PDB file of C-alpha atoms in Angstrom:
ATOM      1  CA  ALA X   1       5.738 -26.376   6.221  1.00  0.00           C
ATOM      2  CA  ARG X   2       6.935 -29.444   4.369  1.00  0.00           C
ATOM      3  CA  PHE X   3       9.284 -30.223   1.510  1.00  0.00           C
ATOM      4  CA  ALA X   4       8.806 -33.603  -0.048  1.00  0.00           C
ATOM      5  CA  GLY X   5      11.456 -35.015  -2.354  1.00  0.00           C
ATOM      6  CA  GLY X   6      14.627 -37.057  -2.561  1.00  0.00           C
ATOM      7  CA  ASP X   7      17.526 -37.058  -0.116  1.00  0.00           C
ATOM      8  CA  HIS X   8      19.392 -34.398  -2.109  1.00  0.00           C
ATOM      9  CA  TYR X   9      16.913 -31.830  -0.716  1.00  0.00           C
ATOM     10  CA  GLY X  10      18.034 -32.555   2.819  1.00  0.00           C
ATOM     11  CA  PRO X  11      20.467 -29.617   3.216  1.00  0.00           C
ATOM     12  CA  LEU X  12      17.769 -27.244   1.935  1.00  0.00           C
ATOM     13  CA  ARG X  13      15.026 -28.280   4.309  1.00  0.00           C
ATOM     14  CA  THR X  14      15.856 -25.692   6.974  1.00  0.00           C
ATOM     15  CA  THR X  15      16.031 -22.902   4.400  1.00  0.00           C
ATOM     16  CA  LEU X  16      12.825 -23.956   2.695  1.00  0.00           C
ATOM     17  CA  ALA X  17      10.995 -24.121   6.014  1.00  0.00           C
ATOM     18  CA  ALA X  18      11.422 -20.352   6.274  1.00  0.00           C
ATOM     19  CA  VAL X  19      10.135 -19.633   2.766  1.00  0.00           C
ATOM     20  CA  PRO X  20       6.537 -18.333   2.920  1.00  0.00           C
ATOM     21  CA  ASP X  21       5.738 -19.416  -0.657  1.00  0.00           C
ATOM     22  CA  ALA X  22       4.768 -22.671  -2.306  1.00  0.00           C
ATOM     23  CA  ILE X  23       7.470 -24.396  -4.379  1.00  0.00           C
ATOM     24  CA  LEU X  24       7.148 -27.253  -6.859  1.00  0.00           C
ATOM     25  CA  ASP X  25      10.125 -28.995  -8.455  1.00  0.00           C
ATOM     26  CA  ILE X  26       8.928 -30.440 -11.760  1.00  0.00           C
ATOM     27  CA  ASP X  27      10.793 -32.940 -13.983  1.00  0.00           C
ATOM     28  CA  LEU X  28      10.812 -32.932 -17.773  1.00  0.00           C
ATOM     29  CA  ASP X  29       7.766 -35.214 -17.841  1.00  0.00           C
ATOM     30  CA  GLY X  30       5.776 -32.611 -15.928  1.00  0.00           C
ATOM     31  CA  ARG X  31       5.670 -34.585 -12.698  1.00  0.00           C
ATOM     32  CA  VAL X  32       6.402 -33.377  -9.182  1.00  0.00           C
ATOM     33  CA  ILE X  33       9.745 -34.443  -7.721  1.00  0.00           C
ATOM     34  CA  GLY X  34       9.676 -32.035  -4.774  1.00  0.00           C
ATOM     35  CA  ALA X  35       7.069 -29.910  -3.044  1.00  0.00           C
ATOM     36  CA  HIS X  36       6.963 -27.309  -0.258  1.00  0.00           C
ATOM     37  CA  SER X  37       4.284 -24.953   0.941  1.00  0.00           C
ATOM     38  CA  ARG X  38       3.438 -22.655   3.803  1.00  0.00           C
ATOM     39  CA  ILE X  39       0.311 -21.450   1.982  1.00  0.00           C
ATOM     40  CA  GLU X  40      -2.731 -23.180   3.375  1.00  0.00           C
ATOM     41  CA  GLY X  41      -4.868 -25.005   0.843  1.00  0.00           C
ATOM     42  CA  ILE X  42      -2.805 -24.267  -2.264  1.00  0.00           C
ATOM     43  CA  PHE X  43      -2.098 -27.952  -2.978  1.00  0.00           C
ATOM     44  CA  LEU X  44      -4.898 -30.457  -3.473  1.00  0.00           C
ATOM     45  CA  ASP X  45      -3.147 -32.816  -1.033  1.00  0.00           C
ATOM     46  CA  PRO X  46      -0.312 -32.543   1.517  1.00  0.00           C
ATOM     47  CA  ALA X  47       3.119 -31.844   0.003  1.00  0.00           C
ATOM     48  CA  ASP X  48       4.494 -35.251   0.958  1.00  0.00           C
ATOM     49  CA  MET X  49       1.799 -36.927  -1.162  1.00  0.00           C
ATOM     50  CA  LEU X  50       2.508 -35.004  -4.374  1.00  0.00           C
ATOM     51  CA  VAL X  51       5.733 -36.650  -5.578  1.00  0.00           C
ATOM     52  CA  GLY X  52       5.079 -38.383  -8.900  1.00  0.00           C
ATOM     53  CA  ARG X  53       1.886 -36.472  -9.614  1.00  0.00           C
ATOM     54  CA  THR X  54       1.202 -34.158 -12.534  1.00  0.00           C
ATOM     55  CA  LEU X  55       0.399 -30.480 -12.067  1.00  0.00           C
ATOM     56  CA  ASP X  56      -3.259 -31.201 -12.764  1.00  0.00           C
ATOM     57  CA  GLU X  57      -3.225 -33.723  -9.906  1.00  0.00           C
ATOM     58  CA  ALA X  58      -1.401 -31.371  -7.535  1.00  0.00           C
ATOM     59  CA  LEU X  59      -3.124 -28.037  -8.119  1.00  0.00           C
ATOM     60  CA  SER X  60      -6.526 -26.589  -8.914  1.00  0.00           C
ATOM     61  CA  ALA X  61      -7.239 -26.069 -12.607  1.00  0.00           C
ATOM     62  CA  PRO X  62      -6.497 -22.291 -12.741  1.00  0.00           C
ATOM     63  CA  LEU X  63      -3.161 -22.716 -10.936  1.00  0.00           C
ATOM     64  CA  SER X  64      -2.184 -25.776 -12.934  1.00  0.00           C
ATOM     65  CA  THR X  65      -2.934 -24.047 -16.235  1.00  0.00           C
ATOM     66  CA  ALA X  66      -0.923 -20.973 -15.237  1.00  0.00           C
ATOM     67  CA  CYS X  67       2.009 -23.116 -14.089  1.00  0.00           C
ATOM     68  CA  LYS X  68       2.074 -24.942 -17.410  1.00  0.00           C
ATOM     69  CA  ARG X  69       2.069 -21.608 -19.260  1.00  0.00           C
ATOM     70  CA  CYS X  70       5.035 -20.487 -17.142  1.00  0.00           C
ATOM     71  CA  ILE X  71       6.947 -23.676 -17.925  1.00  0.00           C
ATOM     72  CA  ALA X  72       6.168 -23.338 -21.641  1.00  0.00           C
ATOM     73  CA  GLY X  73       7.350 -19.741 -21.584  1.00  0.00           C
ATOM     74  CA  MET X  74      10.546 -20.731 -19.811  1.00  0.00           C
ATOM     75  CA  ALA X  75      11.186 -23.513 -22.330  1.00  0.00           C
ATOM     76  CA  SER X  76      10.759 -21.082 -25.224  1.00  0.00           C
ATOM     77  CA  GLY X  77      13.399 -18.792 -23.761  1.00  0.00           C
ATOM     78  CA  LYS X  78      11.171 -15.990 -22.491  1.00  0.00           C
ATOM     79  CA  ASN X  79      12.740 -13.877 -19.761  1.00  0.00           C
ATOM     80  CA  ASN X  80       9.465 -13.093 -18.050  1.00  0.00           C
ATOM     81  CA  THR X  81       7.589 -16.247 -17.113  1.00  0.00           C
ATOM     82  CA  ALA X  82       5.469 -14.762 -14.308  1.00  0.00           C
ATOM     83  CA  GLU X  83       1.708 -15.289 -14.174  1.00  0.00           C
ATOM     84  CA  LEU X  84      -0.876 -13.555 -12.002  1.00  0.00           C
ATOM     85  CA  VAL X  85      -3.816 -15.828 -11.228  1.00  0.00           C
ATOM     86  CA  GLU X  86      -7.157 -15.033  -9.618  1.00  0.00           C
ATOM     87  CA  ILE X  87      -8.878 -17.817  -7.688  1.00  0.00           C
ATOM     88  CA  PRO X  88     -12.503 -16.718  -7.131  1.00  0.00           C
ATOM     89  CA  GLY X  89     -14.196 -17.573  -3.851  1.00  0.00           C
ATOM     90  CA  ASP X  90     -17.817 -17.819  -2.822  1.00  0.00           C
ATOM     91  CA  HIS X  91     -17.535 -14.218  -1.587  1.00  0.00           C
ATOM     92  CA  PRO X  92     -15.398 -11.358  -3.013  1.00  0.00           C
ATOM     93  CA  LYS X  93     -13.384 -11.281   0.197  1.00  0.00           C
ATOM     94  CA  GLN X  94     -12.546 -14.972  -0.292  1.00  0.00           C
ATOM     95  CA  THR X  95     -10.930 -14.380  -3.695  1.00  0.00           C
ATOM     96  CA  ARG X  96      -7.211 -15.133  -3.687  1.00  0.00           C
ATOM     97  CA  TRP X  97      -4.439 -13.975  -6.007  1.00  0.00           C
ATOM     98  CA  PHE X  98      -1.240 -15.861  -6.751  1.00  0.00           C
ATOM     99  CA  GLU X  99       1.902 -14.824  -8.582  1.00  0.00           C
ATOM    100  CA  ILE X 100       3.623 -17.750 -10.280  1.00  0.00           C
ATOM    101  CA  SER X 101       7.128 -17.873 -11.747  1.00  0.00           C
ATOM    102  CA  ALA X 102       9.193 -20.634 -13.336  1.00  0.00           C
ATOM    103  CA  THR X 103      12.954 -21.097 -13.526  1.00  0.00           C
ATOM    104  CA  PRO X 104      14.921 -23.942 -15.115  1.00  0.00           C
ATOM    105  CA  HIS X 105      16.320 -26.682 -12.932  1.00  0.00           C
ATOM    106  CA  GLY X 106      19.678 -27.897 -14.237  1.00  0.00           C
ATOM    107  CA  THR X 107      22.735 -29.852 -13.177  1.00  0.00           C
ATOM    108  CA  PRO X 108      25.517 -27.802 -11.490  1.00  0.00           C
ATOM    109  CA  ALA X 109      28.192 -28.980 -13.980  1.00  0.00           C
ATOM    110  CA  GLY X 110      26.834 -29.209 -17.487  1.00  0.00           C
ATOM    111  CA  GLY X 111      23.820 -27.000 -17.032  1.00  0.00           C
ATOM    112  CA  THR X 112      21.534 -29.573 -18.624  1.00  0.00           C
ATOM    113  CA  ILE X 113      17.931 -28.675 -17.884  1.00  0.00           C
ATOM    114  CA  LEU X 114      16.334 -31.409 -15.805  1.00  0.00           C
ATOM    115  CA  GLY X 115      13.042 -29.672 -15.224  1.00  0.00           C
ATOM    116  CA  SER X 116      11.723 -26.496 -13.674  1.00  0.00           C
ATOM    117  CA  VAL X 117      11.132 -24.945 -10.293  1.00  0.00           C
ATOM    118  CA  LEU X 118       7.781 -23.232  -9.809  1.00  0.00           C
ATOM    119  CA  VAL X 119       7.307 -20.610  -7.111  1.00  0.00           C
ATOM    120  CA  LEU X 120       3.738 -19.719  -6.180  1.00  0.00           C
ATOM    121  CA  ARG X 121       3.355 -16.641  -3.995  1.00  0.00           C
ATOM    122  CA  ASP X 122       0.126 -15.517  -2.368  1.00  0.00           C
ATOM    123  CA  VAL X 123      -0.230 -11.809  -3.268  1.00  0.00           C
ATOM    124  CA  THR X 124      -3.825 -11.447  -2.117  1.00  0.00           C
ATOM    125  CA  ARG X 125      -3.025  -9.009   0.693  1.00  0.00           C
ATOM    126  CA  GLU X 126      -0.781  -6.962  -1.579  1.00  0.00           C
ATOM    127  CA  ARG X 127      -3.595  -6.678  -4.128  1.00  0.00           C
ATOM    128  CA  GLU X 128      -6.055  -5.677  -1.411  1.00  0.00           C
ATOM    129  CA  GLN X 129      -3.679  -3.046  -0.051  1.00  0.00           C
ATOM    130  CA  ALA X 130      -3.071  -1.656  -3.537  1.00  0.00           C
ATOM    131  CA  SER X 131      -6.827  -1.446  -4.084  1.00  0.00           C
ATOM    132  CA  GLU X 132      -7.281   0.289  -0.728  1.00  0.00           C
ATOM    133  CA  ARG X 133      -4.523   2.775  -1.573  1.00  0.00           C
ATOM    134  CA  GLN X 134      -6.167   3.556  -4.903  1.00  0.00           C
ATOM    135  CA  MET X 135      -9.530   4.093  -3.207  1.00  0.00           C
ATOM    136  CA  LEU X 136      -8.049   6.324  -0.501  1.00  0.00           C
ATOM    137  CA  ASP X 137      -6.059   8.252  -3.084  1.00  0.00           C
ATOM    138  CA  HIS X 138      -9.250   8.866  -5.051  1.00  0.00           C
ATOM    139  CA  ILE X 139     -11.070  10.049  -1.920  1.00  0.00           C
ATOM    140  CA  VAL X 140      -8.233  12.353  -0.865  1.00  0.00           C
ATOM    141  CA  ARG X 141      -7.900  13.829  -4.351  1.00  0.00           C
ATOM    142  CA  HIS X 142     -11.587  14.546  -4.794  1.00  0.00           C
ATOM    143  CA  THR X 143     -12.762  15.481  -1.287  1.00  0.00           C
ATOM    144  CA  ASN X 144     -13.768  19.084  -0.657  1.00  0.00           C
ATOM    145  CA  ASN X 145     -11.712  19.042   2.525  1.00  0.00           C
ATOM    146  CA  LEU X 146      -8.172  20.346   2.370  1.00  0.00           C
ATOM    147  CA  VAL X 147      -5.654  17.561   3.003  1.00  0.00           C
ATOM    148  CA  VAL X 148      -2.113  18.407   4.053  1.00  0.00           C
ATOM    149  CA  VAL X 149       0.820  16.088   4.819  1.00  0.00           C
ATOM    150  CA  THR X 150       4.096  17.301   6.294  1.00  0.00           C
ATOM    151  CA  ASP X 151       7.315  15.665   7.428  1.00  0.00           C
ATOM    152  CA  PRO X 152       8.260  15.680  11.151  1.00  0.00           C
ATOM    153  CA  GLU X 153       9.794  19.162  10.685  1.00  0.00           C
ATOM    154  CA  ARG X 154       6.420  20.459   9.383  1.00  0.00           C
ATOM    155  CA  ARG X 155       7.640  20.825   5.801  1.00  0.00           C
ATOM    156  CA  LEU X 156       4.961  20.069   3.206  1.00  0.00           C
ATOM    157  CA  THR X 157       5.204  16.785   1.330  1.00  0.00           C
ATOM    158  CA  TYR X 158       1.656  16.588  -0.049  1.00  0.00           C
ATOM    159  CA  VAL X 159      -1.456  18.732  -0.553  1.00  0.00           C
ATOM    160  CA  ASN X 160      -4.597  17.709  -2.401  1.00  0.00           C
ATOM    161  CA  GLU X 161      -6.503  19.456  -5.161  1.00  0.00           C
ATOM    162  CA  ALA X 162      -8.924  21.100  -2.712  1.00  0.00           C
ATOM    163  CA  PHE X 163      -5.962  22.766  -0.992  1.00  0.00           C
ATOM    164  CA  GLU X 164      -4.661  24.019  -4.321  1.00  0.00           C
ATOM    165  CA  ARG X 165      -8.067  25.437  -5.275  1.00  0.00           C
ATOM    166  CA  LYS X 166      -8.612  27.139  -1.935  1.00  0.00           C
ATOM    167  CA  THR X 167      -5.161  28.594  -1.413  1.00  0.00           C
ATOM    168  CA  GLY X 168      -4.143  29.275  -5.005  1.00  0.00           C
ATOM    169  CA  TRP X 169      -0.803  27.489  -4.405  1.00  0.00           C
ATOM    170  CA  THR X 170       0.193  24.307  -6.244  1.00  0.00           C
ATOM    171  CA  MET X 171       1.954  21.334  -4.706  1.00  0.00           C
ATOM    172  CA  GLU X 172       5.111  22.015  -6.671  1.00  0.00           C
ATOM    173  CA  GLU X 173       5.228  25.610  -5.452  1.00  0.00           C
ATOM    174  CA  VAL X 174       4.850  24.811  -1.761  1.00  0.00           C
ATOM    175  CA  ARG X 175       6.686  21.495  -1.473  1.00  0.00           C
ATOM    176  CA  GLY X 176       9.169  21.717   1.413  1.00  0.00           C
ATOM    177  CA  LEU X 177       7.641  24.886   2.881  1.00  0.00           C
ATOM    178  CA  VAL X 178       6.086  25.276   6.334  1.00  0.00           C
ATOM    179  CA  PRO X 179       2.367  26.118   5.835  1.00  0.00           C
ATOM    180  CA  ALA X 180       2.312  29.038   8.252  1.00  0.00           C
ATOM    181  CA  ASP X 181       5.107  30.741   6.317  1.00  0.00           C
ATOM    182  CA  PHE X 182       2.839  31.468   3.360  1.00  0.00           C
ATOM    183  CA  LEU X 183      -0.707  31.017   4.709  1.00  0.00           C
ATOM    184  CA  ALA X 184      -0.629  33.161   7.846  1.00  0.00           C
ATOM    185  CA  GLY X 185      -2.104  36.626   7.341  1.00  0.00           C
ATOM    186  CA  GLU X 186      -2.162  39.784   9.422  1.00  0.00           C
ATOM    187  CA  ASP X 187      -5.246  38.604  11.327  1.00  0.00           C
ATOM    188  CA  THR X 188      -4.059  35.034  11.907  1.00  0.00           C
ATOM    189  CA  ASP X 189      -4.065  34.340  15.645  1.00  0.00           C
ATOM    190  CA  PRO X 190      -0.441  33.780  16.777  1.00  0.00           C
ATOM    191  CA  GLU X 191      -1.667  31.823  19.797  1.00  0.00           C
ATOM    192  CA  VAL X 192      -3.265  29.218  17.529  1.00  0.00           C
ATOM    193  CA  LEU X 193      -0.043  29.001  15.524  1.00  0.00           C
ATOM    194  CA  ASP X 194       1.830  28.438  18.799  1.00  0.00           C
ATOM    195  CA  GLN X 195      -0.621  25.683  19.750  1.00  0.00           C
ATOM    196  CA  ILE X 196      -0.005  23.983  16.410  1.00  0.00           C
ATOM    197  CA  SER X 197       3.773  24.280  16.779  1.00  0.00           C
ATOM    198  CA  THR X 198       3.696  22.905  20.331  1.00  0.00           C
ATOM    199  CA  ALA X 199       1.416  19.998  19.436  1.00  0.00           C
ATOM    200  CA  MET X 200       3.594  18.964  16.498  1.00  0.00           C
ATOM    201  CA  ALA X 201       6.824  19.412  18.467  1.00  0.00           C
ATOM    202  CA  THR X 202       5.492  17.102  21.189  1.00  0.00           C
ATOM    203  CA  GLY X 203       3.827  14.657  18.798  1.00  0.00           C
ATOM    204  CA  ARG X 204       0.279  15.297  19.968  1.00  0.00           C
ATOM    205  CA  PRO X 205      -2.902  15.461  17.846  1.00  0.00           C
ATOM    206  CA  LEU X 206      -4.673  18.802  17.708  1.00  0.00           C
ATOM    207  CA  LYS X 207      -7.994  20.266  16.635  1.00  0.00           C
ATOM    208  CA  ALA X 208      -8.286  24.025  16.232  1.00  0.00           C
ATOM    209  CA  GLU X 209      -9.853  26.801  14.198  1.00  0.00           C
ATOM    210  CA  LEU X 210      -7.473  28.913  12.170  1.00  0.00           C
ATOM    211  CA  LEU X 211      -7.754  31.996   9.980  1.00  0.00           C
ATOM    212  CA  ASN X 212      -5.555  31.680   6.901  1.00  0.00           C
ATOM    213  CA  GLN X 213      -4.957  33.819   3.824  1.00  0.00           C
ATOM    214  CA  ASN X 214      -4.872  32.559   0.240  1.00  0.00           C
ATOM    215  CA  ARG X 215      -2.541  33.611  -2.543  1.00  0.00           C
ATOM    216  CA  ALA X 216      -4.829  36.483  -3.566  1.00  0.00           C
ATOM    217  CA  GLY X 217      -4.796  37.897  -0.033  1.00  0.00           C
ATOM    218  CA  GLU X 218      -8.304  36.693   0.837  1.00  0.00           C
ATOM    219  CA  ASP X 219      -8.965  35.398   4.347  1.00  0.00           C
ATOM    220  CA  TYR X 220     -10.620  32.039   4.953  1.00  0.00           C
ATOM    221  CA  TRP X 221     -11.329  29.992   8.072  1.00  0.00           C
ATOM    222  CA  VAL X 222     -10.535  26.307   8.489  1.00  0.00           C
ATOM    223  CA  GLU X 223     -11.149  23.790  11.226  1.00  0.00           C
ATOM    224  CA  ILE X 224      -7.973  21.719  11.318  1.00  0.00           C
ATOM    225  CA  ASP X 225      -7.477  18.204  12.619  1.00  0.00           C
ATOM    226  CA  ILE X 226      -3.782  17.295  12.858  1.00  0.00           C
ATOM    227  CA  GLN X 227      -2.723  13.716  13.552  1.00  0.00           C
ATOM    228  CA  PRO X 228       0.844  12.409  13.978  1.00  0.00           C
ATOM    229  CA  VAL X 229       1.749   9.239  12.051  1.00  0.00           C
ATOM    230  CA  ARG X 230       4.264   6.901  13.686  1.00  0.00           C
ATOM    231  CA  ASP X 231       6.263   3.928  12.472  1.00  0.00           C
ATOM    232  CA  ALA X 232       6.430   0.540  14.186  1.00  0.00           C
ATOM    233  CA  ASN X 233       8.976   1.916  16.667  1.00  0.00           C
ATOM    234  CA  GLY X 234       6.812   4.869  17.650  1.00  0.00           C
ATOM    235  CA  LYS X 235       8.882   7.421  15.757  1.00  0.00           C
ATOM    236  CA  ILE X 236       6.898  10.161  14.034  1.00  0.00           C
ATOM    237  CA  THR X 237       7.244   9.914  10.271  1.00  0.00           C
ATOM    238  CA  SER X 238       4.725  12.557   9.217  1.00  0.00           C
ATOM    239  CA  PHE X 239       1.755  14.692  10.213  1.00  0.00           C
ATOM    240  CA  HIS X 240      -1.585  14.442   8.404  1.00  0.00           C
ATOM    241  CA  SER X 241      -4.021  17.328   8.562  1.00  0.00           C
ATOM    242  CA  VAL X 242      -7.606  17.422   7.314  1.00  0.00           C
ATOM    243  CA  GLN X 243      -8.985  20.950   7.102  1.00  0.00           C
ATOM    244  CA  THR X 244     -12.639  21.879   6.728  1.00  0.00           C
ATOM    245  CA  ASP X 245     -13.575  25.276   5.321  1.00  0.00           C
ATOM    246  CA  ILE X 246     -15.758  26.984   7.947  1.00  0.00           C
ATOM    247  CA  SER X 247     -15.674  30.485   6.445  1.00  0.00           C
ATOM    248  CA  GLU X 248     -19.456  30.649   5.951  1.00  0.00           C
ATOM    249  CA  ARG X 249     -20.109  29.566   9.534  1.00  0.00           C
ATOM    250  CA  LYS X 250     -17.677  32.155  10.865  1.00  0.00           C
ATOM    251  CA  ALA X 251     -19.286  34.869   8.736  1.00  0.00           C
ATOM    252  CA  ALA X 252     -22.722  33.923  10.086  1.00  0.00           C
ATOM    253  CA  GLU X 253     -21.442  33.951  13.681  1.00  0.00           C
ATOM    254  CA  LYS X 254     -19.910  37.379  13.131  1.00  0.00           C
ATOM    255  CA  LYS X 255     -23.149  38.727  11.678  1.00  0.00           C
ATOM    256  CA  LEU X 256     -25.153  37.454  14.658  1.00  0.00           C
ATOM    257  CA  SER X 257     -22.787  39.057  17.130  1.00  0.00           C
ATOM    258  CA  GLU X 258     -23.064  42.481  15.521  1.00  0.00           C
TER     259      GLU X 258
END
């Protein structure tokens, strides 16, 4: 990481070295008077070669154009001067996204604006993660499998639409409840419920077959796959369960055994 500029940036060098973004200090003529970056390839040349250059000479065209829009917005008094810029690559996975913001650079005493400070932040991974979350959310919402999420104490925090259709209970009605308290019927095997309780109490994954009862009192079979979710320190934060309706298979097995 480098910060190129005059001697008055000296005290800030250590702080700037820890900043993961790219920063450009621009004077009123639109030329670079200071530059820093820990983002590989964002500047056309190394930071220490940018002093005295214009934005067009320091950045690629899409970034330069967005930076100039931010500066213009700042100069016109707009509160929000952020820009989101897409830099296409040769392959979709090479596309990068940057968030750019501009703030005025003034003297400590009189507050006279001497230029602007541009901050360019690489938000590519954040965009990818948001896209992945949207895709997974779509899959979870529309899968035919029942999806259940509980907290470490087995209280429900999320169920999907398939669960609501199968059980007759809505998310708002069952939030905070333990599933067995309203899904276990007279013929539900208590040994399987004990296995589930033990596995969750000890933080172990579990696969089992379980007979449940819906809101209307109708029995249905599910094959459950329970997985603990842990944080970076290994502490369990939730349990995720995917349940497959195996009622037809169980009915066929029963018929064959008769």
